[in-house]
Short mmCIF file of C-alpha atoms and ligand atoms in Angstrom, two decimals:
data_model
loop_
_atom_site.label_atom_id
_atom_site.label_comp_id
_atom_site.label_asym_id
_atom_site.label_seq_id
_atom_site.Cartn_x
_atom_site.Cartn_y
_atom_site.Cartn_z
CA UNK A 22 0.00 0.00 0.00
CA UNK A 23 1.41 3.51 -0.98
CA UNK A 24 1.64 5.80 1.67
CA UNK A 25 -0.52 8.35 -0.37
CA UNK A 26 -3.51 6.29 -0.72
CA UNK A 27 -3.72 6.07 3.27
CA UNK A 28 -2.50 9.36 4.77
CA UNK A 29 -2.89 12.95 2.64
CA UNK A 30 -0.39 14.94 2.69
CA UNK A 31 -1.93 18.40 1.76
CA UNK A 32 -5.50 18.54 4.44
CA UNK A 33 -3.22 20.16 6.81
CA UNK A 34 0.02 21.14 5.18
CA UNK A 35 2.57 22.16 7.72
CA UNK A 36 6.11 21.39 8.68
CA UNK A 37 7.35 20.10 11.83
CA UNK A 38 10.56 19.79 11.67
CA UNK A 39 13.17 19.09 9.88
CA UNK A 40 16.83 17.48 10.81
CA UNK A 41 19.82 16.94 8.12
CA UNK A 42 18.14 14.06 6.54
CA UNK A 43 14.44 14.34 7.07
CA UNK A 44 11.72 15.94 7.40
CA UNK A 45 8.58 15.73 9.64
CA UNK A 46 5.05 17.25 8.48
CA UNK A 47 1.36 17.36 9.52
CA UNK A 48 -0.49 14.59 7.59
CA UNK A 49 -4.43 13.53 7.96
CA UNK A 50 -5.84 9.92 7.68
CA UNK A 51 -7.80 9.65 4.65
CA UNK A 52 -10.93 7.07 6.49
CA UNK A 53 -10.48 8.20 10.34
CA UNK A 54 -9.68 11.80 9.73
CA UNK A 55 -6.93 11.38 12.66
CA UNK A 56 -4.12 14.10 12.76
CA UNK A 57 -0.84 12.65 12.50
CA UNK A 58 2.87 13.51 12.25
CA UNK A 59 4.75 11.76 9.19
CA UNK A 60 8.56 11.87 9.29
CA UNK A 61 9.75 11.55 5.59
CA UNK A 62 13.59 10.01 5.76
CA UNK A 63 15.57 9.93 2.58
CA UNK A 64 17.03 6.20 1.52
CA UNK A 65 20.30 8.46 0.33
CA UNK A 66 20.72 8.34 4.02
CA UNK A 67 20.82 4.91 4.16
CA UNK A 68 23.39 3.89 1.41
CA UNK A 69 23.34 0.24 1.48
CA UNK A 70 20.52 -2.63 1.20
CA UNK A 71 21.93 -4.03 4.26
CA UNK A 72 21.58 -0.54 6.13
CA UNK A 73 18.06 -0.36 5.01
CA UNK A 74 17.42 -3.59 6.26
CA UNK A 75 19.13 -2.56 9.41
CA UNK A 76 16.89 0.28 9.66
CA UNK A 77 14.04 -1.67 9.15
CA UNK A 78 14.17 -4.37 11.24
CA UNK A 79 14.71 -1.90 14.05
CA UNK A 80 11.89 0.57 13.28
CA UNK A 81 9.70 -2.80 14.06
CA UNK A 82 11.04 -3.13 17.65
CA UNK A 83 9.77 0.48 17.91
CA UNK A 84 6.69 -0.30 17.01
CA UNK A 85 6.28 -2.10 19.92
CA UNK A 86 7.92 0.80 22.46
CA UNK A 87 4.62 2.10 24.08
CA UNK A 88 5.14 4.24 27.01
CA UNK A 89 3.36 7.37 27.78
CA UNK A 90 6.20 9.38 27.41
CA UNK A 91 7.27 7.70 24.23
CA UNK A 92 6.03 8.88 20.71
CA UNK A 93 4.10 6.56 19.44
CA UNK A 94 4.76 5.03 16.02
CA UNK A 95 2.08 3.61 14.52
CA UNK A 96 3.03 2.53 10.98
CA UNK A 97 6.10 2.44 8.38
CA UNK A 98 5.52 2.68 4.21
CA UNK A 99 8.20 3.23 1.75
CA UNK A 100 8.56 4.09 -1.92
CA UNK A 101 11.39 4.22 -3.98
CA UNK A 102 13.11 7.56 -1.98
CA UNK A 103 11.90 7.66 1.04
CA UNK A 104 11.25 6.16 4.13
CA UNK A 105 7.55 7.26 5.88
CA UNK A 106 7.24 6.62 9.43
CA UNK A 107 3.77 7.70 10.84
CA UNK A 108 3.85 8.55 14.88
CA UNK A 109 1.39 10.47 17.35
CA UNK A 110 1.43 14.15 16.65
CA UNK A 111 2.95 16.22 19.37
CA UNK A 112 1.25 19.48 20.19
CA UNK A 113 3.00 21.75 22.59
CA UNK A 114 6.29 22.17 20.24
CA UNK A 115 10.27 21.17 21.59
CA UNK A 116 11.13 21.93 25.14
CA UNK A 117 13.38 24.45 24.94
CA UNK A 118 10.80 26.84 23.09
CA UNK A 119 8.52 26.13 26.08
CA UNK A 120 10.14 27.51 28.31
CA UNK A 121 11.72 30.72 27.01
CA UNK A 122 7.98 31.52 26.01
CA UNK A 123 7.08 30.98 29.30
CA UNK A 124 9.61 32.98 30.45
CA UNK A 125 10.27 30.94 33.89
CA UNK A 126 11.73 27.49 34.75
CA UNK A 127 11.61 26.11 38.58
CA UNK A 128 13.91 23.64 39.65
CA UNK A 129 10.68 22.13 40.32
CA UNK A 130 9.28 21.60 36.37
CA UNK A 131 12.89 20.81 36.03
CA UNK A 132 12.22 18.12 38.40
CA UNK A 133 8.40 17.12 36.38
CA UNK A 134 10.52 17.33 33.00
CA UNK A 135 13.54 15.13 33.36
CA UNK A 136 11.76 12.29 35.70
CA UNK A 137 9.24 12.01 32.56
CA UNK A 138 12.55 11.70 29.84
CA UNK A 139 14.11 9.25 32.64
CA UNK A 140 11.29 6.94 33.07
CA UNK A 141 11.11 6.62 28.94
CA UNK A 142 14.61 6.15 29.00
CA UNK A 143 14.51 3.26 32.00
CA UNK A 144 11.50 1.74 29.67
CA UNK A 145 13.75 1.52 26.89
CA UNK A 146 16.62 0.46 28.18
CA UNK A 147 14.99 -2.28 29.98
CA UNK A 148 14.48 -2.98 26.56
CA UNK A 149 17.27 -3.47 25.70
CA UNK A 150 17.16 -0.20 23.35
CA UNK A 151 19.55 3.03 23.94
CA UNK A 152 18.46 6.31 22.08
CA UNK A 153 21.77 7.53 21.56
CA UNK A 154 20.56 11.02 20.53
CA UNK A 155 18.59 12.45 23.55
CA UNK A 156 18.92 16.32 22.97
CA UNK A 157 16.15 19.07 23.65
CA UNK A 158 15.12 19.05 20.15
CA UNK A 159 14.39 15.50 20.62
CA UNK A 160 11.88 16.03 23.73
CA UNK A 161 8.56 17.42 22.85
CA UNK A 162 5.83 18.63 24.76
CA UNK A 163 2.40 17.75 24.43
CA UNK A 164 -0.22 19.41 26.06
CA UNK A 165 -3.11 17.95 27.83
CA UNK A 166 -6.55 19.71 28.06
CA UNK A 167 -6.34 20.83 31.40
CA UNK A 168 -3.50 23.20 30.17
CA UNK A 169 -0.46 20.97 31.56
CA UNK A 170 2.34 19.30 29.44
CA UNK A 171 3.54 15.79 28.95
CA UNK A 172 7.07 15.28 28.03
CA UNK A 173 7.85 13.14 24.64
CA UNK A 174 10.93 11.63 23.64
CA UNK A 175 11.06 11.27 19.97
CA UNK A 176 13.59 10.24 17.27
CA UNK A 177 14.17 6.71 17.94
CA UNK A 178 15.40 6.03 14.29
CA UNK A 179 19.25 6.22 15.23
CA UNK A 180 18.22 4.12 18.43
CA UNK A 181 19.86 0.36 19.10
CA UNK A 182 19.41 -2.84 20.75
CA UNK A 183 21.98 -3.94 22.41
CA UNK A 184 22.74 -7.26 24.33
CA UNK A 185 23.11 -6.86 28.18
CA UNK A 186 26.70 -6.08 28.63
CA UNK A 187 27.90 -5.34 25.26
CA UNK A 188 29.79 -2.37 24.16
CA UNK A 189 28.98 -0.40 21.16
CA UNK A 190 31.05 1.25 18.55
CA UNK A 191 29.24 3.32 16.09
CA UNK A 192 29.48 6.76 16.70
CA UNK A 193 26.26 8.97 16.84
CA UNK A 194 24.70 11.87 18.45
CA UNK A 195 24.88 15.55 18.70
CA UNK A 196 28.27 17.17 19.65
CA UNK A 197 26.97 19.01 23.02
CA UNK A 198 25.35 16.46 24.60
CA UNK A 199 27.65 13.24 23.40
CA UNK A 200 29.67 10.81 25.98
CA UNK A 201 33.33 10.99 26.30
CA UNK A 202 33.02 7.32 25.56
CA UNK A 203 30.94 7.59 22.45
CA UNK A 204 33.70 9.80 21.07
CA UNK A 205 35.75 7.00 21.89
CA UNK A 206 33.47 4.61 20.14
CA UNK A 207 32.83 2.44 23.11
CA UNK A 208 29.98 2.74 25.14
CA UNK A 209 27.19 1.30 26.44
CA UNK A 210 23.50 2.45 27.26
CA UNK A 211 24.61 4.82 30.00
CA UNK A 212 25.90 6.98 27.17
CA UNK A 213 21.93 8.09 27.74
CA UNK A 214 22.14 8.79 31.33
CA UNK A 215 25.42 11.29 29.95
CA UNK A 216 22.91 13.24 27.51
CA UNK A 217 20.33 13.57 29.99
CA UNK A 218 22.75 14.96 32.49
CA UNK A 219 23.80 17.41 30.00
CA UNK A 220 19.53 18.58 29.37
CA UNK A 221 19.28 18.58 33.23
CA UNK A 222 22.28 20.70 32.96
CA UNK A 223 20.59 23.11 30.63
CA UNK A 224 18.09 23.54 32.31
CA UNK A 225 19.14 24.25 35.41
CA UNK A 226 21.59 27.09 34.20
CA UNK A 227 20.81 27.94 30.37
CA UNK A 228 24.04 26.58 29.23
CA UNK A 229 25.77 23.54 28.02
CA UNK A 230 28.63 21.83 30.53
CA UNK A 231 30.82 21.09 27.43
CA UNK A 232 30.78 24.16 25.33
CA UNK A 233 33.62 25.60 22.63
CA UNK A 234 33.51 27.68 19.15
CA UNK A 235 33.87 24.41 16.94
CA UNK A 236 33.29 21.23 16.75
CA UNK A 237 36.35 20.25 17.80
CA UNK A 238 36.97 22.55 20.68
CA UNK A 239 33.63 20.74 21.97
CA UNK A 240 34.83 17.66 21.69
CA UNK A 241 38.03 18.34 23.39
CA UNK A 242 35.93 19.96 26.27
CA UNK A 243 33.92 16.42 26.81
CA UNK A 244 36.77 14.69 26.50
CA UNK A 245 38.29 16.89 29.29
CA UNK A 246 35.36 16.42 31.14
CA UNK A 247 35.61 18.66 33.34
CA UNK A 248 32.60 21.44 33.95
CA UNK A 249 31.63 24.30 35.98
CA UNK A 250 28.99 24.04 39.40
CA UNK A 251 30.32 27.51 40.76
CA UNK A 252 29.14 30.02 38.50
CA UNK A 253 27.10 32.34 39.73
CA UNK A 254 23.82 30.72 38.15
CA UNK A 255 24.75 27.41 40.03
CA UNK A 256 24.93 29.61 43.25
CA UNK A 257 21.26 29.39 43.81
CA UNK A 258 20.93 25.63 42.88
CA UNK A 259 19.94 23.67 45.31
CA UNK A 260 22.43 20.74 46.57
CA UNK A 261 20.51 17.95 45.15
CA UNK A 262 20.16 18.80 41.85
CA UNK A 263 24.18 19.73 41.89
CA UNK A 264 24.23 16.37 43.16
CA UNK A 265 22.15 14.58 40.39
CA UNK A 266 23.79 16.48 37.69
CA UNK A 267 27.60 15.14 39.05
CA UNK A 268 26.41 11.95 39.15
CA UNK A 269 24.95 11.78 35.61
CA UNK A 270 28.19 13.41 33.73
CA UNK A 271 29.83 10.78 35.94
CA UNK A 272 33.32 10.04 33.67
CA UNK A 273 33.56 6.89 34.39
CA UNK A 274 30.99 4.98 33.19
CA UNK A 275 31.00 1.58 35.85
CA UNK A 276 29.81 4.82 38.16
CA UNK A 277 27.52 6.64 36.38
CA UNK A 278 23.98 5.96 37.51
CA UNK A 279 21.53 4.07 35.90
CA UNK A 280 18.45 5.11 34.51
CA UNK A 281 16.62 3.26 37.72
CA UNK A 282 18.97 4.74 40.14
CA UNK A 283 18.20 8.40 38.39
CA UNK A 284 14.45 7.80 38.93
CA UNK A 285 15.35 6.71 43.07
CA UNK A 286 17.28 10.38 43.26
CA UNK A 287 15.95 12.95 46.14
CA UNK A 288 15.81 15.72 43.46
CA UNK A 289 13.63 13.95 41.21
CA UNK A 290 11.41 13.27 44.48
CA UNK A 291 10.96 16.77 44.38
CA UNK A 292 7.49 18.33 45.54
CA UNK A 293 8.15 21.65 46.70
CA UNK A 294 8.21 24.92 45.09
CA UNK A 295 11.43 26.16 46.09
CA UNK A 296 12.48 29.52 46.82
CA UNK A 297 12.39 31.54 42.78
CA UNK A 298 15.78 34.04 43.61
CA UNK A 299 14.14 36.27 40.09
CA UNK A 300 17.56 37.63 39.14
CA UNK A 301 18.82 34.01 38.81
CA UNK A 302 15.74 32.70 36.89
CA UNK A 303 16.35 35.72 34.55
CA UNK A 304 20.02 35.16 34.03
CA UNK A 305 18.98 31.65 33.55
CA UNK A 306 16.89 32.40 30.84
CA UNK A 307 19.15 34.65 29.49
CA UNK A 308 21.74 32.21 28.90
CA UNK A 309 19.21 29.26 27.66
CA UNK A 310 17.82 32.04 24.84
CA UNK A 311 21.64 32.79 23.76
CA UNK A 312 22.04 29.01 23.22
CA UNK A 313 18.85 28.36 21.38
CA UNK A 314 19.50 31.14 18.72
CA UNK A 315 22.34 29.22 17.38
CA UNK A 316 20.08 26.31 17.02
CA UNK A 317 17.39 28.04 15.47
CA UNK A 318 19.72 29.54 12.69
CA UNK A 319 21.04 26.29 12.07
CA UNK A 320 17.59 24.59 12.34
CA UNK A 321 16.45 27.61 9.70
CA UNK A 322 19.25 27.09 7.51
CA UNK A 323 19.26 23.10 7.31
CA UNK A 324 15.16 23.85 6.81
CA UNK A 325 16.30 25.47 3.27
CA UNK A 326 19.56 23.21 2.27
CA UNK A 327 16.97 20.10 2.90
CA UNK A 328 15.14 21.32 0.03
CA UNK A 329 16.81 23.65 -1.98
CA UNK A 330 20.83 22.28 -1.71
CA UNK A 331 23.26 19.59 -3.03
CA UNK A 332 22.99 16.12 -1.24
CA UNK A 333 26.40 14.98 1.22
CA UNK A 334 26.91 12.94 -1.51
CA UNK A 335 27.35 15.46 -4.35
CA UNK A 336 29.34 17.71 -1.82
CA UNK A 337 31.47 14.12 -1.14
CA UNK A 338 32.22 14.06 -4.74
CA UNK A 339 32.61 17.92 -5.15
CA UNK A 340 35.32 17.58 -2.17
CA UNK A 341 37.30 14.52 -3.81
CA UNK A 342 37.77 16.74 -7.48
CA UNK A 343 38.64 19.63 -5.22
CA UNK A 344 41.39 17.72 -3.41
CA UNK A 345 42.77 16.18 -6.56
CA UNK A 346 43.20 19.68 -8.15
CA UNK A 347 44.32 21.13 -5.35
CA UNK A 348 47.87 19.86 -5.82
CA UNK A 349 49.57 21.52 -2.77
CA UNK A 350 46.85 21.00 -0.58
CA UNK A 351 46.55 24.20 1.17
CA UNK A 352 42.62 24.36 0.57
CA UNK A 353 42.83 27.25 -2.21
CA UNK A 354 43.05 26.76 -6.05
CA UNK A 355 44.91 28.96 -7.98
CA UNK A 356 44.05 29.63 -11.84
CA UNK A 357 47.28 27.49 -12.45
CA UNK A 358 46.30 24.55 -10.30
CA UNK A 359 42.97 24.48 -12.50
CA UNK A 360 44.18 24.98 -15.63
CA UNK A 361 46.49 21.55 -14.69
CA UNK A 362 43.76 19.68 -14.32
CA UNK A 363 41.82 21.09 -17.58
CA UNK A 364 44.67 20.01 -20.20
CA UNK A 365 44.15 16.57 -19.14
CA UNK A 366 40.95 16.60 -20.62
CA UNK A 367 40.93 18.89 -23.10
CA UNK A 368 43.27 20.83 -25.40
CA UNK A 369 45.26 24.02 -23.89
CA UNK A 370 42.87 26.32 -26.35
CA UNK A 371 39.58 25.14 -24.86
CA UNK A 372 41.67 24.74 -21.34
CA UNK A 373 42.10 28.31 -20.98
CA UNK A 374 38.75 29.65 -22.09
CA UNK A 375 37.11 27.33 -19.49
CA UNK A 376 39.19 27.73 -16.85
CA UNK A 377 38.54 31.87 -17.36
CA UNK A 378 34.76 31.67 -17.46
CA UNK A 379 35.29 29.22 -14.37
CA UNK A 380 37.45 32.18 -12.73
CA UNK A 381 34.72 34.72 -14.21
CA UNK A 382 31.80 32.96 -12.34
CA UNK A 383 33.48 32.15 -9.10
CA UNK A 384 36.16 34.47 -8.16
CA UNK A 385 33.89 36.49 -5.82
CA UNK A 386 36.20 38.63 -4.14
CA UNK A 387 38.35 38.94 -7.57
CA UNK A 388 41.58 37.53 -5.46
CA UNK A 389 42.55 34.61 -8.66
CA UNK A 390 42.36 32.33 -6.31
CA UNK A 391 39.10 30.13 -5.54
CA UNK A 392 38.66 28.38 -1.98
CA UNK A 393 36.32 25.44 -1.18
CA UNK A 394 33.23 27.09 -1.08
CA UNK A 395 33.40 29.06 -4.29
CA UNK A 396 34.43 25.68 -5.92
CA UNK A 397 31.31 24.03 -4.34
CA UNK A 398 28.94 26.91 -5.77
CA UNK A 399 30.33 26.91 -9.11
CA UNK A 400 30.27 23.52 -9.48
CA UNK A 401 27.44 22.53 -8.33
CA UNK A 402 25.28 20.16 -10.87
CA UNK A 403 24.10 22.61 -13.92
CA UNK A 404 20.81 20.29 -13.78
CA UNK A 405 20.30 22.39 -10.15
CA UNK A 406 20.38 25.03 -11.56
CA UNK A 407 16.48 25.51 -10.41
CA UNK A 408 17.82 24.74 -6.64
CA UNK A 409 20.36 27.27 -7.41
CA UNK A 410 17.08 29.30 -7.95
CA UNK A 411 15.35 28.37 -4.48
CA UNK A 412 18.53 29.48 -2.90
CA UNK A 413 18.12 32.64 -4.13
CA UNK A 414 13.91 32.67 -2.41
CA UNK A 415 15.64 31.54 0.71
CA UNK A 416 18.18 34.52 0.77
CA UNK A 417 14.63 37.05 -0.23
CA UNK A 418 13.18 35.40 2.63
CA UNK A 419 15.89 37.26 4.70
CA UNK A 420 16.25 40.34 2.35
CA UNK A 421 13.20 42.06 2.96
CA UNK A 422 13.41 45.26 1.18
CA UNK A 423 15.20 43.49 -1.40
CA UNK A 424 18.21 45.66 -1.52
CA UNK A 425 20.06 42.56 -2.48
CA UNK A 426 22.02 42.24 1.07
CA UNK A 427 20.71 40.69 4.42
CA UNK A 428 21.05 43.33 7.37
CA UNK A 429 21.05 42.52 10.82
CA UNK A 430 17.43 44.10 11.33
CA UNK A 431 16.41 41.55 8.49
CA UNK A 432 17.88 38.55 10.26
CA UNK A 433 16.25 39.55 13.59
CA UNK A 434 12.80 39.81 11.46
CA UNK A 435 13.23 36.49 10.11
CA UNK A 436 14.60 34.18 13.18
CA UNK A 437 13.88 36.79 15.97
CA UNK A 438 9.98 36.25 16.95
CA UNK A 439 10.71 33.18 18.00
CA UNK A 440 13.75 34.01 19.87
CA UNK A 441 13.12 37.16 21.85
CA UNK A 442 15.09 38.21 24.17
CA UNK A 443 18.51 38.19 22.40
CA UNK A 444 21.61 40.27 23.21
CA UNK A 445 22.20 42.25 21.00
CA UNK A 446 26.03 41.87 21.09
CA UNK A 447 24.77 37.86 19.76
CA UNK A 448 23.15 39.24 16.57
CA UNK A 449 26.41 41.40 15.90
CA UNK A 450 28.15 38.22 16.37
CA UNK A 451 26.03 36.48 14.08
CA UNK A 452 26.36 38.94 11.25
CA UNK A 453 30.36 39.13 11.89
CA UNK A 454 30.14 35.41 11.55
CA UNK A 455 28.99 35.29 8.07
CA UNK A 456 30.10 38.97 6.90
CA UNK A 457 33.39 38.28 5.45
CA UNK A 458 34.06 41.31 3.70
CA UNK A 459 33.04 42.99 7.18
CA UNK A 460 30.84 45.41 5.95
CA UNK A 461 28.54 45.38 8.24
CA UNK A 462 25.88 42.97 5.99
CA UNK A 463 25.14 39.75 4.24
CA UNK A 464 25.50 39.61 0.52
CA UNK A 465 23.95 36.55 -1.14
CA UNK A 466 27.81 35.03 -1.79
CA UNK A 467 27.96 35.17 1.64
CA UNK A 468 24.95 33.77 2.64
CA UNK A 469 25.81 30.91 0.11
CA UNK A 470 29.02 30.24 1.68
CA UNK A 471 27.51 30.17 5.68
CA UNK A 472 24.54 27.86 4.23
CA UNK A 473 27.75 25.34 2.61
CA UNK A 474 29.38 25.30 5.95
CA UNK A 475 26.33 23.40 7.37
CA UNK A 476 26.51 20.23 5.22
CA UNK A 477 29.65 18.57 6.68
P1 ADP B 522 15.68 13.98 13.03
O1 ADP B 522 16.09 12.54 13.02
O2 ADP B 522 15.87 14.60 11.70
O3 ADP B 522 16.28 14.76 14.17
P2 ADP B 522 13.16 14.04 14.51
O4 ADP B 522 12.37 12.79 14.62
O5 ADP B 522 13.92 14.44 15.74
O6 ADP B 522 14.10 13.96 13.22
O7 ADP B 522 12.21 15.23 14.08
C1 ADP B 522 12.72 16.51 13.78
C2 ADP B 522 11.91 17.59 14.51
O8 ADP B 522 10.54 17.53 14.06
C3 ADP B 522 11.85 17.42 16.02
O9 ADP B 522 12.96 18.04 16.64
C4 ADP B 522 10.53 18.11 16.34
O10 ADP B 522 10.68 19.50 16.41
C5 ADP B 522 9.64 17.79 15.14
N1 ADP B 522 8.82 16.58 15.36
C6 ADP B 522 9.22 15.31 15.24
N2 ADP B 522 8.24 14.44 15.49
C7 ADP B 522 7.16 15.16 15.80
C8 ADP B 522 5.80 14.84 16.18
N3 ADP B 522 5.41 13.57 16.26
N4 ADP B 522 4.96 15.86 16.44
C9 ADP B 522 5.40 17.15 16.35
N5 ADP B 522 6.63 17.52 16.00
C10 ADP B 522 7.52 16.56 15.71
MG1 MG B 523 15.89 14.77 16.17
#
């Protein structure tokens, strides 16, 4: 049965979500009329048969997952692209959006939030199943009638079973809130318990334990493992939820707690209100709003590359043809360098005149020299030419009176109502980020250079 003929896709058109390699819309059910959410995964993500099959077999053991602070998945088509995975739709948004519209966080809902994520967690692991990407974009909120919210975990797709004892060695997850031993590639189900300390973390002070510029200072952070409980936000915390937090980003993993021992802590016993010290909820806040813009422009970004860019696995290829013409491998190709590579394939004549139109079109800041990303853009598949196109929408999206360059009043218009609140040193930072020429605005070279950064 094709997934059209059940579910239609265009009652209640909407978008979700989106991640790097799917996306996750509003969908009705053609007989019952039921509201669902269908996440739409791309087989390119999935390379091989065997991974498919992989895939497969374990989206069936989620079937079976029901918990009440599980998403539910109820069924699974595919065609000849895509993978379709129907689950429960999910109201009240991600987690992190919650509260900075609400504008307060207790220790307290702290408390209510992550004793809901644990308990799915313990379910799942006694399950023999470990998430391996539990994040705040990966907790929803759904909420009930009488105006209160129920925590969801969602995204088991990159989930695992594992056999009691065994160690695992794929690497997965989401920089911030990895294990040191999942960097290491050898880890277990308390790599969960690790996450979930780092959310708890968040949410008790707005900002991430393991934090860093890049990627890699990030990683060298976790690996450090070493965080902060002395900052003046952790002042006002009370002593067990310091506690709880050590105990989950717990380095060594034999001592870690486990999901059941979590659930058995005094702080997420918690009943009282405790005492709300304003000017630390604020700075709180502050700090969790920061964090979340970054997100957002990514999230916003990856929303437009899903649809409008080149797949990892043109930018793969794109990458290898760079690297072979880039002869001394400093990450820049000169005319020459080009030209090499040319009279292999062609005569010198035709060399030369295609190796100038290629300087013509690229060479953006006129320096005879093109780096990666001007390579990527130029080269890019002609047949895209229409993506090329939607790039273009994406970057009048942002340029709202169309003056051809993105200010930072445009970029607040576009990403800002849903991230109030800001500093306004951040959005400086922002725009400094992408404005290489450092005048003070995007141009649409620009913009097309900060949205190739993202795929990786
Ligand atoms: P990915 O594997 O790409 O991260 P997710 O399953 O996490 O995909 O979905 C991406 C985003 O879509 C989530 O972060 C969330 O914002 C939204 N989303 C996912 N599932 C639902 C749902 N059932 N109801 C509402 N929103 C959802
Ligand atoms: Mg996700």
């Amino acid at each position: 049965m094709t997934i059209n003929l059940v579910y239609d896709q265009r009652q209640c058109q909407g978008v979700l979500g989106v991640g790097a390699f799917s996306q996750v819309r509003k969908v009705t059910h053609r007989k019952t009329r039921a509201i669902r959410a269908m996440k739409v995964i791309s087989k390119s993500r999935l390379s091989t048969t065997e991974l498919q099959q992989n895939f497969i077999n374990e989206i069936n053991v989620y079937k079976q997952l029901d918990h009440p602070h599980i998403l539910k998945l109820y069924e699974f088509y595919q065609d000849e692209k895509n993978f379709y995975i129907i689950i429960e739709l999910c109201t009240g948004g991600e987690l992190f959006d919650k509260i900075i519209e609400k504008g307060s966080f207790s220790e307290k809902e702290a408390s209510y939030v992550m004793k809901q994520i644990m308990s799915a967690v313990l379910y799942a692991h006694n399950q023999n199943i470990v998430h391996r990407d539990l994040k705040p974009e990966n907790v929803l909120l759904d909420i009930t009638s009488q105006g209160n919210y129920n925590v969801k975990v969602v995204d088991w797709g990159t989930a695992k079973i594992f056999s009691p004892n065994q160690q695992i060695n794929e690497k997965f997850g989401t920089l911030y809130y990895m294990a040191p031993e999942v960097l290491k590639r050898n880890y277990n189900e308390k790599c969960d318990i690790w996450s979930c300390g780092v959310i708890l973390y968040i949410l008790l002070s707005g900002m991430p334990p393991f934090g860093g510029k890049t990627d890699l200072e990030i990683q060298k952070s976790i690996t450090y493992g070493k965080y902060t409980l002395d900052s003046d936000v952790w002042n006002s915390v009370s002593a067990h939820a310091k506690d709880l937090v050590s105990q989950m980003l717990q380095y060594d993993v034999q001592k870690r707690l486990s999901a059941k021992q979590v659930l058995e802590h005094p702080f997420l016993q918690l009943q009282h209100q405790e005492k709300v010290d304003k000017q630390i909820v604020q700075c709180r806040l502050k700090n969790l709003v920061n964090f979340r813009a970054e997100q957002k422009l990514q999230q916003a970004t990856l929303m437009f590359i899903g649809t409008t860019m080149i797949s990892k696995e043109e930018k793969n290829q794109l990458m290898q043809a760079f690297k072979e013409m880039d002869q001394n491998g400093d990450g820049i190709l000169t005319k020459e360098e080009i030209l090499e590579t040319y009279k292999k394939y062609m005569d010198d004549e035709t060399a030369c005149q295609e190796v100038q139109k290629i300087m013509d079109l690229v060479d953006m800041d006129g320096s005879g020299t093109i780096d990666y990303t001007e390579f990527i853009i130029a080269t890019m598949d002609r047949k895209k030419a229409v993506q090329k196109e939607k790039l273009k929408e994406a970057f009048q999206i942002f340029d709202k009176d169309g003056n051809g360059f993105i200010s930072e009043q445009e970029i607040k218009d576009v990403l800002g109502p849903s991230i109030t609140g800001i500093d306004e040193k951040y959005w400086m930072n922002m725009i400094k980020e992408i404005d290489k020429n450092g005048d003070g605005q995007i141009s649409y070279e620009e913009f097309c250079a900060m949205m190739m950064k993202i795929i990786q």
